[in-house]
CSV table of C-alpha atoms in Angstrom, one decimal:
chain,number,residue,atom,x,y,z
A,8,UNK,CA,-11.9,-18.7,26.2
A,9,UNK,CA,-11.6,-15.0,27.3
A,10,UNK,CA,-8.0,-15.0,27.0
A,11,UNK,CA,-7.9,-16.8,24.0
A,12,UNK,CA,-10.5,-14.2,22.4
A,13,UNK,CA,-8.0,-11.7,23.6
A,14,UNK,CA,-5.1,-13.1,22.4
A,15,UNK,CA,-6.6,-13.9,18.9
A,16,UNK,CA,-8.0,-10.0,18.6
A,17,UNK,CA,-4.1,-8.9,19.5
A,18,UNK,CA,-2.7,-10.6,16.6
A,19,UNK,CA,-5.8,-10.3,14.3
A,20,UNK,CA,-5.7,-6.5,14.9
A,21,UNK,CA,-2.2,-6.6,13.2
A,22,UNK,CA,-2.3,-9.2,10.6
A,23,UNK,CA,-5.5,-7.5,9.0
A,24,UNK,CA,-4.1,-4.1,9.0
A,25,UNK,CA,-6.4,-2.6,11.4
A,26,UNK,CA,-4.0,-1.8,14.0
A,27,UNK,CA,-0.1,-1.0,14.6
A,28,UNK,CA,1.8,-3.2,16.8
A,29,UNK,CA,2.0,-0.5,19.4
A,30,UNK,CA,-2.2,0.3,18.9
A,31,UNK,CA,-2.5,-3.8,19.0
A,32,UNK,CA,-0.1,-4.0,22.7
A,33,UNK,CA,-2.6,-1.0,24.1
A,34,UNK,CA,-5.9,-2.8,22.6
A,35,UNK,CA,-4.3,-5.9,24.7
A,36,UNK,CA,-3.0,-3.6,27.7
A,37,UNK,CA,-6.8,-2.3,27.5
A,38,UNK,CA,-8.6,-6.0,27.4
A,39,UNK,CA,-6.4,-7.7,29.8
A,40,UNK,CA,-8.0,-4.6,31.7
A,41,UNK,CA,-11.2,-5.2,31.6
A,42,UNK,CA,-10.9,-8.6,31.9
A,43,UNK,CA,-9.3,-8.7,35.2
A,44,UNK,CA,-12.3,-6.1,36.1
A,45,UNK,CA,-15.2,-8.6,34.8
A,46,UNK,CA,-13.3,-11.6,36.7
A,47,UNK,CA,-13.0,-9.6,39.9
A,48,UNK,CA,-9.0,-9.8,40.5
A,49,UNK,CA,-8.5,-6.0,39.7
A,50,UNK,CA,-7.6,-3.9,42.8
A,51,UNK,CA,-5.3,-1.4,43.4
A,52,UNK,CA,-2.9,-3.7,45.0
A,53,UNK,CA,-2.8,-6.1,41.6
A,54,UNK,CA,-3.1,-3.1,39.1
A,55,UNK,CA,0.0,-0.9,40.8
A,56,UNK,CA,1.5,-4.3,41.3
A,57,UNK,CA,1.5,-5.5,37.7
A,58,UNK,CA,2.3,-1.6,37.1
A,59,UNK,CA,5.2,-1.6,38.9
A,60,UNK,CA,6.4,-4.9,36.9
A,61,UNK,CA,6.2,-3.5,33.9
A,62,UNK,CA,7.9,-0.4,34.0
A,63,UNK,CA,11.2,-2.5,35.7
A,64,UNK,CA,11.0,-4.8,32.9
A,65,UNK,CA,10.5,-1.4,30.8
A,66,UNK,CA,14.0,-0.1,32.6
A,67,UNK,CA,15.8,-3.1,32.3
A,68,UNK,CA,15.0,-3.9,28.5
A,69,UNK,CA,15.9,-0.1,28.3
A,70,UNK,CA,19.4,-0.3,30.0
A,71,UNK,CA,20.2,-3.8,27.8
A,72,UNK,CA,19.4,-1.8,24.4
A,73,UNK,CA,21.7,1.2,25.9
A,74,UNK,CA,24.3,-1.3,26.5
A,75,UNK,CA,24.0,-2.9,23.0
A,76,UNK,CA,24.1,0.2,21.4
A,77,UNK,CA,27.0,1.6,22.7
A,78,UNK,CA,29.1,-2.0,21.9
A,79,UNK,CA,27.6,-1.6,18.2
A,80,UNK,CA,29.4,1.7,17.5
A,81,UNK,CA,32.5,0.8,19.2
A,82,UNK,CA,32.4,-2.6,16.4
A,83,UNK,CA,31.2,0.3,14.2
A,84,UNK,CA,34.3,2.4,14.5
A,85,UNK,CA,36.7,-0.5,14.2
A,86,UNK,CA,35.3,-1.4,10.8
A,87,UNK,CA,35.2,-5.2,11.9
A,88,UNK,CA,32.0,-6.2,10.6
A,89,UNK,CA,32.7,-4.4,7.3
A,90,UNK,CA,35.8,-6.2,6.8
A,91,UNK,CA,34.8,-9.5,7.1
A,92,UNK,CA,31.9,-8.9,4.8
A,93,UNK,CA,34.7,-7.8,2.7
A,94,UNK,CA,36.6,-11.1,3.3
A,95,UNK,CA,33.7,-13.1,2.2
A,96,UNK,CA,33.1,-11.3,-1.1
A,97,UNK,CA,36.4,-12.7,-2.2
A,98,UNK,CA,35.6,-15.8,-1.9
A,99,UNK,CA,33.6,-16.2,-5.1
A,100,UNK,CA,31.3,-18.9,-2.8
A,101,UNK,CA,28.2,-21.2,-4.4
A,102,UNK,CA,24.8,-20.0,-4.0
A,103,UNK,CA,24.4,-22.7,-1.2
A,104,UNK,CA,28.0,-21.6,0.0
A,105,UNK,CA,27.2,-18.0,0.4
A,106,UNK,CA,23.7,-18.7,2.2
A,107,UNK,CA,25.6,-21.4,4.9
A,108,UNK,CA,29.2,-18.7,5.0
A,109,UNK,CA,26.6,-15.6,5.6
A,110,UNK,CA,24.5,-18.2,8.1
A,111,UNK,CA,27.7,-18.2,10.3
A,112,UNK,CA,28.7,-14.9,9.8
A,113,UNK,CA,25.8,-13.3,11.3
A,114,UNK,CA,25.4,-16.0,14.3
A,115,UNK,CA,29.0,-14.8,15.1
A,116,UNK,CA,28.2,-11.2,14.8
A,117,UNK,CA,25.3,-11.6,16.8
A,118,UNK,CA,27.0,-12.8,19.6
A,119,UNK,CA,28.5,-8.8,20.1
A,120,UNK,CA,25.9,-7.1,18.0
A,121,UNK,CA,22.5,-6.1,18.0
A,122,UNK,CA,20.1,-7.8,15.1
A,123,UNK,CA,19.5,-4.1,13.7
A,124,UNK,CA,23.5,-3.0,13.8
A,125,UNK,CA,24.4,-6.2,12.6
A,126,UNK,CA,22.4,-6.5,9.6
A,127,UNK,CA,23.0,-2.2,8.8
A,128,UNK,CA,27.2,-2.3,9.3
A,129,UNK,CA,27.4,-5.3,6.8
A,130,UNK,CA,24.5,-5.0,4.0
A,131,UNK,CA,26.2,-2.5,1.9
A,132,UNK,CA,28.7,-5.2,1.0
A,133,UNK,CA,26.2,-8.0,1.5
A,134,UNK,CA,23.4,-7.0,-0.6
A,135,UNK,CA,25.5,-6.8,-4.3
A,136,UNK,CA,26.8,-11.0,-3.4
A,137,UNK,CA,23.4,-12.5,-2.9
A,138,UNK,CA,22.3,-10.3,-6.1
A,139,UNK,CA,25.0,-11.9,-8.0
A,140,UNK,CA,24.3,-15.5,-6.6
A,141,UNK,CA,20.8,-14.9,-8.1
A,142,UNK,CA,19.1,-14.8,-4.6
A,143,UNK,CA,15.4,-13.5,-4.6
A,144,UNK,CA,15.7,-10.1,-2.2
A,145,UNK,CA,12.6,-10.9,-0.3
A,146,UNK,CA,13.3,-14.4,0.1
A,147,UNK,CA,17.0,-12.8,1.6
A,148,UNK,CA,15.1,-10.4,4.0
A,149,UNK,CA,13.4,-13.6,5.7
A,150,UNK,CA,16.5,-16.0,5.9
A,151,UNK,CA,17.8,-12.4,7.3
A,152,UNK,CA,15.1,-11.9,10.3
A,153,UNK,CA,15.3,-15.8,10.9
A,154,UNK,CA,19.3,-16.0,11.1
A,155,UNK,CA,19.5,-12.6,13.6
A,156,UNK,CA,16.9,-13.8,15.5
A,157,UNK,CA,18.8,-17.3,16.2
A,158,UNK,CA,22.1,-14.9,17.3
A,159,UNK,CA,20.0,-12.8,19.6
A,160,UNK,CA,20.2,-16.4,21.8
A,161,UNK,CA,23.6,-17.6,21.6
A,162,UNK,CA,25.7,-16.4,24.2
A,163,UNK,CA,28.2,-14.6,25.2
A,164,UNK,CA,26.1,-11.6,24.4
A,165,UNK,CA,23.0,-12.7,23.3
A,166,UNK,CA,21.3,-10.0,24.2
A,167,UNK,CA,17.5,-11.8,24.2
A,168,UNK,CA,19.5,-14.0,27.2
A,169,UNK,CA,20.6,-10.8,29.2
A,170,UNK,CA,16.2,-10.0,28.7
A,171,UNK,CA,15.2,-13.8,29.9
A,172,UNK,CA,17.4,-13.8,32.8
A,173,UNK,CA,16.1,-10.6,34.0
A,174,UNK,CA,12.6,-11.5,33.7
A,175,UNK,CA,13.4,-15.2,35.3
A,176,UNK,CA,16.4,-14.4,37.8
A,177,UNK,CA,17.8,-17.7,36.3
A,178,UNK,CA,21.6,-18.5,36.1
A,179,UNK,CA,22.7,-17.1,32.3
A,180,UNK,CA,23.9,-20.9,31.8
A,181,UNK,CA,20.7,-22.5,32.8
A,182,UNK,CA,19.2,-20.1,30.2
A,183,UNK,CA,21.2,-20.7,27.5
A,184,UNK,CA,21.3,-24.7,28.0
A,185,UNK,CA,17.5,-23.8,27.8
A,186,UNK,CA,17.8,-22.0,24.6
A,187,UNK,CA,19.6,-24.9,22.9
A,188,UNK,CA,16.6,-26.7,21.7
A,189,UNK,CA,14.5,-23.0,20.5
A,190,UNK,CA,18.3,-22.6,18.4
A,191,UNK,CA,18.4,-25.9,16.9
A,192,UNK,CA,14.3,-25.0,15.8
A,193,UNK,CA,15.9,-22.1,14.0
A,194,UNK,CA,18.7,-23.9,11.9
A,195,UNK,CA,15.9,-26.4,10.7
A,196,UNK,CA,14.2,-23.4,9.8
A,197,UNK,CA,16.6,-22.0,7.9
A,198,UNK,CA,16.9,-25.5,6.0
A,199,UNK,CA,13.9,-25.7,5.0
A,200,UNK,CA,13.7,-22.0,4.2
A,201,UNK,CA,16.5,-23.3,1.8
A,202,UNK,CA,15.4,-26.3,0.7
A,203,UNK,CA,11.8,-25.0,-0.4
A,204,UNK,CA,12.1,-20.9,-0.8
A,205,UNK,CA,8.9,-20.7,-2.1
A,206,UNK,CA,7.5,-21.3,1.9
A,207,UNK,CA,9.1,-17.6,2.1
A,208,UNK,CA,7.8,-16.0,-0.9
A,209,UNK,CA,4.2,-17.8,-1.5
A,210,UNK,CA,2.5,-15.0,1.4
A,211,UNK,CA,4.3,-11.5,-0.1
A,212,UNK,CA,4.1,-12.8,-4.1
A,213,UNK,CA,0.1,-13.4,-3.5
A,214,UNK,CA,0.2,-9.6,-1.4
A,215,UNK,CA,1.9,-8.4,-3.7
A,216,UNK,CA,-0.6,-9.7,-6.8
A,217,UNK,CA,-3.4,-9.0,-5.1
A,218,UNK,CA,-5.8,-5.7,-6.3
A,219,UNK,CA,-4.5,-3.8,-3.5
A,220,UNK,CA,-1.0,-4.5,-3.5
């Protein structure tokens, strides 16, 4: 029940507006404390220990984004990503057409690119097509953050793999077999996402109706 409370006061913190997502992680760092302190596991040993495993998972996540950020501006420079956004806005594609050619496009991309570079180095020729196919903008950003999100686990370069196998010390296969099922999730929810948009634009229409939106 502790945890739970803890848990539940995280994501509260965050969804009501009362804290950041950085304030929210130190009002966990802070609880997870206190409750170690109240359940009489916290000594030095454990608190340097749990330290010490942070700040390598810290360095490692660290050294991933390094990596990932130096492949995205070499793809940068060769105008790749660019160009086959290019290549698709020839295509004059259905609204359904666009939505499943731009679903493969960014898996693809995300298999060499960060979510970020990917979605930056192609949107200035993406954004005008999904305006033109009628697409709701909002409804776009979600199918956006769901469709990156499912790239960041298919390999080669997935880079939410590299994280999982440093945090695990599992074989990359075993983790990407693993990821098969948590992918296949993803396209369903892009489907559905699809199939009934108005599951992605019920929450930010009501926000955005409300007094003090």
């Amino acid at each position: 029940i502790p945890v739970m409370l803890l848990i539940t006061t995280v994501i509260g913190s965050m969804f009501l507006g009362y804290a950041t997502a950085t304030e929210a992680a130190a009002i966990g760092v802070i609880g997870a404390l206190v409750l170690a302190a109240l359940q009489g596991s916290l000594n030095w040993s454990t608190f340097t220990e749990s330290l010490m495993g942070a700040t390598r998972t810290s360095a490692m996540i660290a050294l991933i984004l390094a990596g990932a950020a130096f492949l995205s501006l070499a793809m940068g420079f060769t105008g790749l990503p660019r160009g086959l956004a290019d290549l698709i806005a020839t295509w004059e594609l259905s609204r359904f057409e666009l939505l499943m050619v731009l679903l493969v496009f960014y898996i693809v991309l995300g298999c060499f690119l960060d979510g970020i570079s990917s979605v930056v180095l192609t949107m200035a020729v993406v954004e005008p097509m999904v305006r033109e196919a009628g697409i709701d903008m909002i409804w776009f950003g979600i199918f956006i953050v769901v469709v990156v999100e499912m790239a960041q686990i298919t390999p080669p370069i997935g880079f939410n793999l590299f994280v999982l196998q440093g945090m695990t010390d599992h074989e990359m296969g075993y983790i990407a077999k693993a990821a098969i099922p948590m992918f296949l999730i993803m396209v369903l929810m892009v489907f559905i996402l699809i199939w009934f948009p108005d599951l992605a634009t019920w929450l930010p229409e009501n926000v955005r109706q409300s007094p003090g939106g």
